[in-house]
Coordinates of C-alpha atoms in Angstrom, one line a residue:
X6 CA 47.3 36.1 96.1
X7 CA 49.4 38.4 98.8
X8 CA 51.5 36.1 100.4
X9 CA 53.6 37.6 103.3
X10 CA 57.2 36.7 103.8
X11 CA 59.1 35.9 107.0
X12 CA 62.2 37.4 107.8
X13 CA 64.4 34.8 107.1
X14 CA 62.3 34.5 103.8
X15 CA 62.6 38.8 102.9
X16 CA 66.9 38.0 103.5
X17 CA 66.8 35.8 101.2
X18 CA 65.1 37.7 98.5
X19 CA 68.1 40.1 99.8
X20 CA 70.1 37.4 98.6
X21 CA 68.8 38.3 94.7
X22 CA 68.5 42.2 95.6
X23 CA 72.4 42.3 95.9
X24 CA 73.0 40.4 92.6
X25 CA 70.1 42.7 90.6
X26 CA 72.2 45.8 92.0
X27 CA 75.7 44.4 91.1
X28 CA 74.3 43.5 87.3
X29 CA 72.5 46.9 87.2
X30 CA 75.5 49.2 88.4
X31 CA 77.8 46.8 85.8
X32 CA 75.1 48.1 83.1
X33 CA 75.5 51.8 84.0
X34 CA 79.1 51.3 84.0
X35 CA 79.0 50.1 80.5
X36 CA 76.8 51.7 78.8
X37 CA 78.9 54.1 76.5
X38 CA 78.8 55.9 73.5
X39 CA 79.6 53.0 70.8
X40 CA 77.9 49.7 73.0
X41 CA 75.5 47.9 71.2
X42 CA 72.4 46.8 73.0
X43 CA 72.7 43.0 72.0
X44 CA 76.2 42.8 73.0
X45 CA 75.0 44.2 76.4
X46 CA 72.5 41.8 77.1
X47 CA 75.3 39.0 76.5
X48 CA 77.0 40.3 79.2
X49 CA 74.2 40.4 81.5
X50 CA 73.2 36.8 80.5
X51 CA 76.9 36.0 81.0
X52 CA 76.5 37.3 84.5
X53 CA 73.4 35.7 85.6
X54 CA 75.2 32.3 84.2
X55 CA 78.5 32.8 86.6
X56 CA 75.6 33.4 89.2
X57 CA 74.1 30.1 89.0
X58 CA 70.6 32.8 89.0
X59 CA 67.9 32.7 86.6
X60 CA 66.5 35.4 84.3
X61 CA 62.8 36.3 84.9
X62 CA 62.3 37.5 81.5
X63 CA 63.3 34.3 79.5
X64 CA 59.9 32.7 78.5
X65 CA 58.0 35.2 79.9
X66 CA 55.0 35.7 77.9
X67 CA 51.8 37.6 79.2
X68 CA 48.8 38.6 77.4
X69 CA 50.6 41.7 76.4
X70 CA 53.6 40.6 74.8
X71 CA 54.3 38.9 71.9
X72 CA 56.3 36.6 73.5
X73 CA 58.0 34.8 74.6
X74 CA 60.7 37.3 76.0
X75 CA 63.7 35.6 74.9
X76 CA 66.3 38.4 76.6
X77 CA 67.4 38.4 80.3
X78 CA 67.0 42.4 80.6
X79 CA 64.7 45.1 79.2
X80 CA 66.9 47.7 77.6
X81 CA 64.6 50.6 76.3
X82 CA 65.7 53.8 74.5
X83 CA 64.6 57.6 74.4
X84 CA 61.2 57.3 74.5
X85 CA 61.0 53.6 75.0
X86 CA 60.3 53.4 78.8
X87 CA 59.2 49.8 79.1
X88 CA 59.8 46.1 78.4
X89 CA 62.5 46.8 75.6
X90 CA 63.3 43.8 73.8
X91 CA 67.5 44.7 73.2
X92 CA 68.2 44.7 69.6
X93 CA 70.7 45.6 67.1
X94 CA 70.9 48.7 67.6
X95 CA 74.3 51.0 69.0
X96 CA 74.4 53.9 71.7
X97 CA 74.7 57.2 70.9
X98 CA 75.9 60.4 72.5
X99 CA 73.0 61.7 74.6
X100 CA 70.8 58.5 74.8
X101 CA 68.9 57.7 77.4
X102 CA 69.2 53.8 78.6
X103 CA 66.5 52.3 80.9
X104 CA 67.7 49.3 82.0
X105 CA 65.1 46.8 84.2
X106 CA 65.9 43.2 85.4
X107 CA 64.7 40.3 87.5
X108 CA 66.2 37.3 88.2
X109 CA 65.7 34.8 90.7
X110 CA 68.2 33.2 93.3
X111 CA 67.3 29.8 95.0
X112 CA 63.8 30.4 94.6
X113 CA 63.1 33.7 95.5
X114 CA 63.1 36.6 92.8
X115 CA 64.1 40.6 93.1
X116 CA 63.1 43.3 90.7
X117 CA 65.1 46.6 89.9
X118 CA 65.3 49.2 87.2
X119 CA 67.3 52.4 86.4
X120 CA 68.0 55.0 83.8
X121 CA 70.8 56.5 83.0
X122 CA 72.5 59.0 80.0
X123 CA 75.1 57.4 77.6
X124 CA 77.7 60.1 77.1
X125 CA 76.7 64.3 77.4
X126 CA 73.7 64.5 79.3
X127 CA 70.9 67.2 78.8
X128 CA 69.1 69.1 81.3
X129 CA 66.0 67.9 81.0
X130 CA 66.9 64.0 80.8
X131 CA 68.5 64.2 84.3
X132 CA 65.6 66.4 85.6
X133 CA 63.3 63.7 84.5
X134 CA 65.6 60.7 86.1
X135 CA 65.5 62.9 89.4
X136 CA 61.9 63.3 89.2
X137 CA 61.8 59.3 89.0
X138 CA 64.1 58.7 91.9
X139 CA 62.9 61.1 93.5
X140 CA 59.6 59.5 93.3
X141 CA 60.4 56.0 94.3
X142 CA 62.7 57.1 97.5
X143 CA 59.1 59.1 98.5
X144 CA 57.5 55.8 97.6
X145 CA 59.6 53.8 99.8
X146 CA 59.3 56.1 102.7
X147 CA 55.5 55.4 103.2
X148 CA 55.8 51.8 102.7
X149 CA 55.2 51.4 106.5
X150 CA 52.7 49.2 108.5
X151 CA 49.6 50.9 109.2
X152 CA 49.2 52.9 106.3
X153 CA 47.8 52.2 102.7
X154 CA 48.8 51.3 99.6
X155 CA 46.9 54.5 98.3
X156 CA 49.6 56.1 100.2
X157 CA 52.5 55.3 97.7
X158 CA 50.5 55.7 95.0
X159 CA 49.9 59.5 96.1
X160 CA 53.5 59.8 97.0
X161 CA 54.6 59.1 93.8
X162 CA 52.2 60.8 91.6
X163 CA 53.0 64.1 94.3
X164 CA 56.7 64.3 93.0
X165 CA 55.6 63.6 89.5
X166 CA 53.0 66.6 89.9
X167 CA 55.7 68.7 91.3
X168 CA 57.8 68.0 88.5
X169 CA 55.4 68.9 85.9
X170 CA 55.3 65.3 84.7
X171 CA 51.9 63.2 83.6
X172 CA 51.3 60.1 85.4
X173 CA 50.5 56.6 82.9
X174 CA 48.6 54.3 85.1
X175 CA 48.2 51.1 83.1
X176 CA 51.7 49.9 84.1
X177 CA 53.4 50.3 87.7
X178 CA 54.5 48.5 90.6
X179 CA 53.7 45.0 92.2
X180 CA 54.2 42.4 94.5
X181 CA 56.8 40.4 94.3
X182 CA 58.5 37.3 96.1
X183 CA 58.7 33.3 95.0
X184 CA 58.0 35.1 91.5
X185 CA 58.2 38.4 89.5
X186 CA 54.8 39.4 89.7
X187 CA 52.8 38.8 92.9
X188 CA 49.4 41.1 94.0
X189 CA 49.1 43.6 94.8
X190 CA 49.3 45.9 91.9
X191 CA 50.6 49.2 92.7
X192 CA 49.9 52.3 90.7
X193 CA 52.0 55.3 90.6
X194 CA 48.9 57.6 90.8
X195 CA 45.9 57.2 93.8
X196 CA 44.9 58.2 97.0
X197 CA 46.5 58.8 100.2
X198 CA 44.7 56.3 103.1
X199 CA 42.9 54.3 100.4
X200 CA 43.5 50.9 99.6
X201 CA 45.4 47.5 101.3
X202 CA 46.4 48.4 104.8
X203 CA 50.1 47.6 104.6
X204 CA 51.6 44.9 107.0
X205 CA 55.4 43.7 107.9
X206 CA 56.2 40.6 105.6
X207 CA 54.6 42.9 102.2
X208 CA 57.4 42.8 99.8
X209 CA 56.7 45.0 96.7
X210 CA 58.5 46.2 93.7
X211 CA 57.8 50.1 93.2
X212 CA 58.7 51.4 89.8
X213 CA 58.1 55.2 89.3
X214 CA 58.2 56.0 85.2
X215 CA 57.5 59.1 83.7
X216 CA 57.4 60.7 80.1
X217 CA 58.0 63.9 79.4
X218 CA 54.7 65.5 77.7
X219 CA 52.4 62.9 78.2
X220 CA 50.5 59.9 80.1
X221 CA 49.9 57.5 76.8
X222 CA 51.9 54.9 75.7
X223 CA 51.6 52.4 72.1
X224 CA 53.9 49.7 71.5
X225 CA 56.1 48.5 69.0
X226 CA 55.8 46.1 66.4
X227 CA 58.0 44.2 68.3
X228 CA 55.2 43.6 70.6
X229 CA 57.0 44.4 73.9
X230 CA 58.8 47.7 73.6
X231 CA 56.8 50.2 75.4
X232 CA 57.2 54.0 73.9
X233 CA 55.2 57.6 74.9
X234 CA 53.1 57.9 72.2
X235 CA 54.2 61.8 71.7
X236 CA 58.0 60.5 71.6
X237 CA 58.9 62.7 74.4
X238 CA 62.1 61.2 76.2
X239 CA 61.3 58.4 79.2
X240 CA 62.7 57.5 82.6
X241 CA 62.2 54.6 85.1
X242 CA 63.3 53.9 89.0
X243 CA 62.4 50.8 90.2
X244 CA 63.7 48.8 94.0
X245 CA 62.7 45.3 95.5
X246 CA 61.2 47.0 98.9
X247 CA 60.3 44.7 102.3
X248 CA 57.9 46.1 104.8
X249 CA 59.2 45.6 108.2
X250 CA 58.2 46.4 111.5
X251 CA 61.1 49.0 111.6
X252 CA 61.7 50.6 108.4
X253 CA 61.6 49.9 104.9
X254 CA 64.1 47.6 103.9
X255 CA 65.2 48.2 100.2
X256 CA 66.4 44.5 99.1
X257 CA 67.9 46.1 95.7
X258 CA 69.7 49.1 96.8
X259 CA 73.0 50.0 94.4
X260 CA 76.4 51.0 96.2
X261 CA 77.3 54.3 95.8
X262 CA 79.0 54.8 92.4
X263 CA 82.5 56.4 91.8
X264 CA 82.2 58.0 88.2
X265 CA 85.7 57.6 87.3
X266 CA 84.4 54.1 86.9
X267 CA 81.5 54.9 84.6
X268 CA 82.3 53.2 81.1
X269 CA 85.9 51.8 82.1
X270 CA 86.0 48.6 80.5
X271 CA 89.4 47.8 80.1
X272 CA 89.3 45.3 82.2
X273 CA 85.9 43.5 81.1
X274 CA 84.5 41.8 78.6
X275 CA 84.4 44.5 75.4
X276 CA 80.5 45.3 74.7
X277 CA 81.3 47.0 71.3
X278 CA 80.1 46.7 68.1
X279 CA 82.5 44.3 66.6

Protein backbone atom coordinates (compact mmCIF):
# COMPACT_ATOMS: atom_id res chain seq x y z
CA UNK A 1 0.00 0.00 0.00
CA UNK A 2 1.24 3.74 -0.94
CA UNK A 3 0.21 5.72 1.73
CA UNK A 4 0.86 9.54 1.41
CA UNK A 5 2.02 11.63 4.22
CA UNK A 6 1.05 15.11 5.37
CA UNK A 7 3.32 17.69 6.09
CA UNK A 8 3.33 17.68 9.50
CA UNK A 9 3.67 13.78 9.10
CA UNK A 10 7.01 14.08 6.38
CA UNK A 11 8.67 16.64 9.55
CA UNK A 12 8.37 14.24 11.56
CA UNK A 13 9.98 11.53 9.68
CA UNK A 14 12.57 14.58 9.49
CA UNK A 15 12.63 14.08 13.04
CA UNK A 16 14.49 10.40 12.36
CA UNK A 17 16.31 11.73 9.06
CA UNK A 18 18.40 13.98 11.43
CA UNK A 19 19.28 11.24 13.90
CA UNK A 20 20.07 8.51 10.78
CA UNK A 21 22.60 11.39 9.54
CA UNK A 22 24.11 12.18 12.94
CA UNK A 23 24.69 8.16 13.57
CA UNK A 24 25.88 7.81 9.86
CA UNK A 25 28.46 10.80 9.87
CA UNK A 26 29.63 9.38 13.63
CA UNK A 27 30.31 5.97 11.55
CA UNK A 28 32.36 7.75 8.85
CA UNK A 29 34.16 9.44 11.55
CA UNK A 30 35.13 6.24 13.13
CA UNK A 31 35.78 4.03 10.80
CA UNK A 32 39.68 3.69 10.89
CA UNK A 33 42.27 1.49 10.10
CA UNK A 34 42.29 -0.94 13.36
CA UNK A 35 38.12 -0.59 14.25
CA UNK A 36 36.50 -3.78 14.37
CA UNK A 37 33.11 -4.08 12.93
CA UNK A 38 31.37 -5.53 16.13
CA UNK A 39 32.71 -2.90 18.27
CA UNK A 40 31.20 -0.41 15.75
CA UNK A 41 27.87 -1.67 15.76
CA UNK A 42 27.98 -1.27 19.79
CA UNK A 43 28.34 2.12 19.31
CA UNK A 44 25.65 2.64 16.98
CA UNK A 45 23.34 0.48 19.22
CA UNK A 46 24.67 2.63 22.12
CA UNK A 47 23.49 5.68 20.15
CA UNK A 48 20.08 4.61 19.10
CA UNK A 49 19.65 3.72 23.10
CA UNK A 50 20.63 7.42 24.32
CA UNK A 51 18.06 8.31 21.51
CA UNK A 52 15.18 6.65 22.97
CA UNK A 53 14.91 5.38 18.75
CA UNK A 54 14.50 1.95 17.62
CA UNK A 55 16.62 -0.12 15.24
CA UNK A 56 14.79 -1.31 12.06
CA UNK A 57 16.95 -4.16 11.59
CA UNK A 58 16.56 -5.93 14.96
CA UNK A 59 14.06 -8.83 14.27
CA UNK A 60 13.91 -8.20 10.83
CA UNK A 61 13.52 -11.21 8.98
CA UNK A 62 12.24 -11.39 5.27
CA UNK A 63 12.00 -14.29 3.02
CA UNK A 64 15.59 -13.53 2.15
CA UNK A 65 17.42 -13.52 5.10
CA UNK A 66 18.23 -15.99 7.48
CA UNK A 67 17.10 -14.07 10.15
CA UNK A 68 16.35 -12.68 12.33
CA UNK A 69 18.75 -9.53 11.88
CA UNK A 70 19.97 -9.34 15.24
CA UNK A 71 22.39 -5.92 14.47
CA UNK A 72 21.08 -2.36 14.42
CA UNK A 73 23.33 -1.42 11.13
CA UNK A 74 24.39 -3.23 8.00
CA UNK A 75 28.19 -2.85 7.75
CA UNK A 76 29.33 -4.60 4.41
CA UNK A 77 32.94 -4.85 3.06
CA UNK A 78 34.80 -4.68 -0.36
CA UNK A 79 32.60 -6.43 -2.37
CA UNK A 80 29.85 -6.84 0.19
CA UNK A 81 27.37 -4.11 -0.99
CA UNK A 82 24.29 -5.15 0.93
CA UNK A 83 22.61 -6.22 4.25
CA UNK A 84 26.08 -7.06 6.01
CA UNK A 85 25.55 -8.73 9.15
CA UNK A 86 28.79 -6.83 11.31
CA UNK A 87 31.08 -9.52 12.48
CA UNK A 88 34.40 -10.12 13.93
CA UNK A 89 36.25 -8.87 11.65
CA UNK A 90 38.93 -5.58 11.79
CA UNK A 91 39.43 -2.67 9.22
CA UNK A 92 42.08 -2.45 7.06
CA UNK A 93 44.04 0.08 5.12
CA UNK A 94 42.12 0.68 1.89
CA UNK A 95 38.69 -0.96 2.77
CA UNK A 96 35.78 0.00 1.61
CA UNK A 97 32.84 0.33 4.47
CA UNK A 98 29.09 0.59 3.38
CA UNK A 99 27.37 1.54 6.16
CA UNK A 100 23.15 1.52 5.89
CA UNK A 101 20.68 2.14 8.84
CA UNK A 102 17.07 2.61 9.76
CA UNK A 103 15.69 3.44 12.79
CA UNK A 104 12.47 4.68 13.79
CA UNK A 105 11.59 7.79 16.06
CA UNK A 106 8.05 8.04 17.61
CA UNK A 107 6.54 6.09 15.07
CA UNK A 108 7.83 7.10 11.95
CA UNK A 109 11.09 5.50 10.41
CA UNK A 110 14.05 7.03 7.95
CA UNK A 111 16.43 5.09 5.87
CA UNK A 112 20.09 6.22 4.85
CA UNK A 113 23.25 4.59 3.65
CA UNK A 114 26.85 5.57 2.65
CA UNK A 115 30.27 4.32 1.74
CA UNK A 116 33.21 5.41 2.60
CA UNK A 117 37.33 4.36 2.45
CA UNK A 118 39.03 3.38 5.73
CA UNK A 119 42.52 4.83 5.58
CA UNK A 120 44.49 5.40 1.75
CA UNK A 121 41.87 5.51 -0.80
CA UNK A 122 42.24 4.22 -4.46
CA UNK A 123 41.15 5.72 -7.49
CA UNK A 124 38.81 3.63 -8.49
CA UNK A 125 36.89 3.16 -5.07
CA UNK A 126 36.14 6.97 -4.87
CA UNK A 127 35.21 7.01 -8.65
CA UNK A 128 32.76 4.28 -7.86
CA UNK A 129 31.28 6.23 -4.48
CA UNK A 130 30.99 9.38 -6.92
CA UNK A 131 29.26 7.42 -9.48
CA UNK A 132 26.75 6.31 -6.45
CA UNK A 133 26.20 9.78 -5.20
CA UNK A 134 26.23 11.02 -8.09
CA UNK A 135 23.41 8.90 -8.94
CA UNK A 136 21.13 9.36 -6.02
CA UNK A 137 21.45 13.45 -6.06
CA UNK A 138 20.21 12.80 -10.01
CA UNK A 139 17.62 10.53 -8.47
CA UNK A 140 16.39 13.09 -6.06
CA UNK A 141 16.20 15.81 -8.61
CA UNK A 142 13.36 14.09 -10.54
CA UNK A 143 11.45 13.14 -7.62
CA UNK A 144 8.96 15.88 -8.53
CA UNK A 145 5.09 15.86 -8.90
CA UNK A 146 3.98 15.11 -12.30
CA UNK A 147 6.54 12.89 -13.40
CA UNK A 148 7.17 9.08 -12.99
CA UNK A 149 8.75 6.77 -11.06
CA UNK A 150 10.36 5.41 -14.39
CA UNK A 151 11.92 8.70 -14.25
CA UNK A 152 14.40 7.91 -11.31
CA UNK A 153 14.89 4.80 -12.28
CA UNK A 154 16.44 6.21 -15.71
CA UNK A 155 18.21 8.86 -13.83
CA UNK A 156 20.01 6.63 -11.94
CA UNK A 157 20.89 3.92 -14.29
CA UNK A 158 22.08 7.19 -16.76
CA UNK A 159 24.92 8.06 -14.29
CA UNK A 160 25.67 4.46 -13.70
CA UNK A 161 25.90 4.05 -17.73
CA UNK A 162 28.12 7.11 -17.85
CA UNK A 163 30.28 5.72 -15.40
CA UNK A 164 30.74 2.45 -17.04
CA UNK A 165 29.07 0.69 -14.18
CA UNK A 166 26.40 -2.43 -14.55
CA UNK A 167 23.08 -1.93 -13.01
CA UNK A 168 21.72 -5.09 -10.41
CA UNK A 169 17.98 -4.71 -10.39
CA UNK A 170 16.78 -7.23 -7.83
CA UNK A 171 17.49 -4.81 -4.90
CA UNK A 172 16.83 -0.92 -4.87
CA UNK A 173 14.86 1.66 -3.47
CA UNK A 174 11.38 1.88 -1.68
CA UNK A 175 8.80 3.48 0.03
CA UNK A 176 9.08 4.27 3.25
CA UNK A 177 7.20 6.00 6.19
CA UNK A 178 5.30 4.32 9.54
CA UNK A 179 7.90 1.48 8.54
CA UNK A 180 11.06 0.58 6.60
CA UNK A 181 9.69 -0.84 3.65
CA UNK A 182 6.51 0.75 2.21
CA UNK A 183 5.51 0.34 -1.95
CA UNK A 184 6.50 1.40 -4.15
CA UNK A 185 9.51 -0.43 -5.17
CA UNK A 186 12.00 1.57 -6.86
CA UNK A 187 14.58 0.21 -9.19
CA UNK A 188 17.78 1.76 -10.11
CA UNK A 189 17.39 0.83 -13.85
CA UNK A 190 13.88 1.73 -16.08
CA UNK A 191 12.25 4.04 -18.10
CA UNK A 192 11.89 7.71 -18.29
CA UNK A 193 7.73 8.63 -18.13
CA UNK A 194 6.84 5.04 -17.18
CA UNK A 195 5.43 3.99 -14.14
CA UNK A 196 3.47 5.71 -10.80
CA UNK A 197 2.86 9.30 -11.52
CA UNK A 198 4.58 10.85 -8.54
CA UNK A 199 2.51 13.13 -6.08
CA UNK A 200 3.37 15.56 -2.98
CA UNK A 201 3.11 13.43 0.34
CA UNK A 202 5.35 10.24 -1.66
CA UNK A 203 8.09 9.65 0.68
CA UNK A 204 10.78 7.23 -0.77
CA UNK A 205 14.10 5.86 0.14
CA UNK A 206 16.43 5.88 -3.13
CA UNK A 207 19.49 3.81 -2.79
CA UNK A 208 21.85 3.85 -5.91
CA UNK A 209 24.52 0.67 -5.53
CA UNK A 210 26.90 -0.30 -7.91
CA UNK A 211 29.67 -3.02 -8.46
CA UNK A 212 32.45 -2.63 -10.28
CA UNK A 213 32.43 -5.39 -13.26
CA UNK A 214 29.22 -6.70 -12.89
CA UNK A 215 25.23 -6.81 -12.28
CA UNK A 216 25.06 -10.34 -10.14
CA UNK A 217 25.10 -10.78 -6.73
CA UNK A 218 25.24 -14.39 -4.29
CA UNK A 219 25.10 -14.24 -0.69
CA UNK A 220 26.90 -15.45 2.07
CA UNK A 221 26.47 -18.23 4.27
CA UNK A 222 25.56 -15.93 6.66
CA UNK A 223 22.43 -15.63 4.78
CA UNK A 224 22.26 -11.72 4.70
CA UNK A 225 25.54 -10.43 3.43
CA UNK A 226 25.05 -9.40 -0.12
CA UNK A 227 28.51 -9.64 -2.33
CA UNK A 228 29.15 -9.09 -6.43
CA UNK A 229 29.47 -12.45 -7.44
CA UNK A 230 32.87 -11.47 -9.55
CA UNK A 231 34.27 -9.80 -6.09
CA UNK A 232 34.77 -6.53 -7.81
CA UNK A 233 34.70 -3.70 -5.01
CA UNK A 234 30.94 -2.21 -4.11
CA UNK A 235 29.39 1.15 -3.30
CA UNK A 236 25.98 2.29 -1.95
CA UNK A 237 24.16 6.06 -1.54
CA UNK A 238 21.07 5.89 0.01
CA UNK A 239 18.59 9.29 1.50
CA UNK A 240 14.98 9.28 3.08
CA UNK A 241 13.45 11.70 0.17
CA UNK A 242 9.75 13.59 0.58
CA UNK A 243 7.96 14.75 -2.47
CA UNK A 244 6.67 18.15 -2.06
CA UNK A 245 4.87 20.56 -3.90
CA UNK A 246 8.14 22.71 -4.03
CA UNK A 247 11.19 20.67 -4.22
CA UNK A 248 12.45 17.55 -2.94
CA UNK A 249 12.91 17.53 0.50
CA UNK A 250 15.84 15.16 1.59
CA UNK A 251 14.79 14.10 5.30
CA UNK A 252 18.40 12.30 5.79
CA UNK A 253 20.78 14.77 4.41
CA UNK A 254 24.51 14.70 6.41
CA UNK A 255 26.15 18.14 7.42
CA UNK A 256 28.98 18.95 5.68
CA UNK A 257 32.01 17.09 7.13
CA UNK A 258 35.34 18.73 8.27
CA UNK A 259 38.10 15.93 7.62
CA UNK A 260 40.29 16.91 10.34
CA UNK A 261 37.48 15.19 12.20
CA UNK A 262 37.54 11.99 10.22
CA UNK A 263 38.68 9.10 12.77
CA UNK A 264 39.32 11.51 15.82
CA UNK A 265 38.16 9.52 18.62
CA UNK A 266 39.81 10.80 21.51
CA UNK A 267 37.10 12.01 22.81
CA UNK A 268 34.59 8.97 22.24
CA UNK A 269 33.93 5.73 23.14
CA UNK A 270 37.26 3.64 21.67
CA UNK A 271 35.92 1.17 18.77
CA UNK A 272 39.23 -0.84 18.73
CA UNK A 273 39.97 -4.23 18.91
CA UNK A 274 40.55 -4.71 22.50
Amino acid sequence: MIELKTPAEIQRMHVAGRFVAEVLSEVGRLADVGVNLLNLERHVRGMIKRRGAESCYWDYAPSFGRGPFRNVICLSVNDAVLHGLPHDYTLRDGDVLSADLAVSVDGWVADSARTVVVGTAAEEDLRIIRATEEALEAAIEVARPGNRLGDISAAIWAVAHDYGYPVNTEFGGHGIGRTMHEGPHVSNKGRAGRGLTLRPGLTLALEPWFARTTDRIVYDADGWTIRSADGSRTAHSEHTVAITEDAPLVLTRREPENPATRADSASRPSTKDA
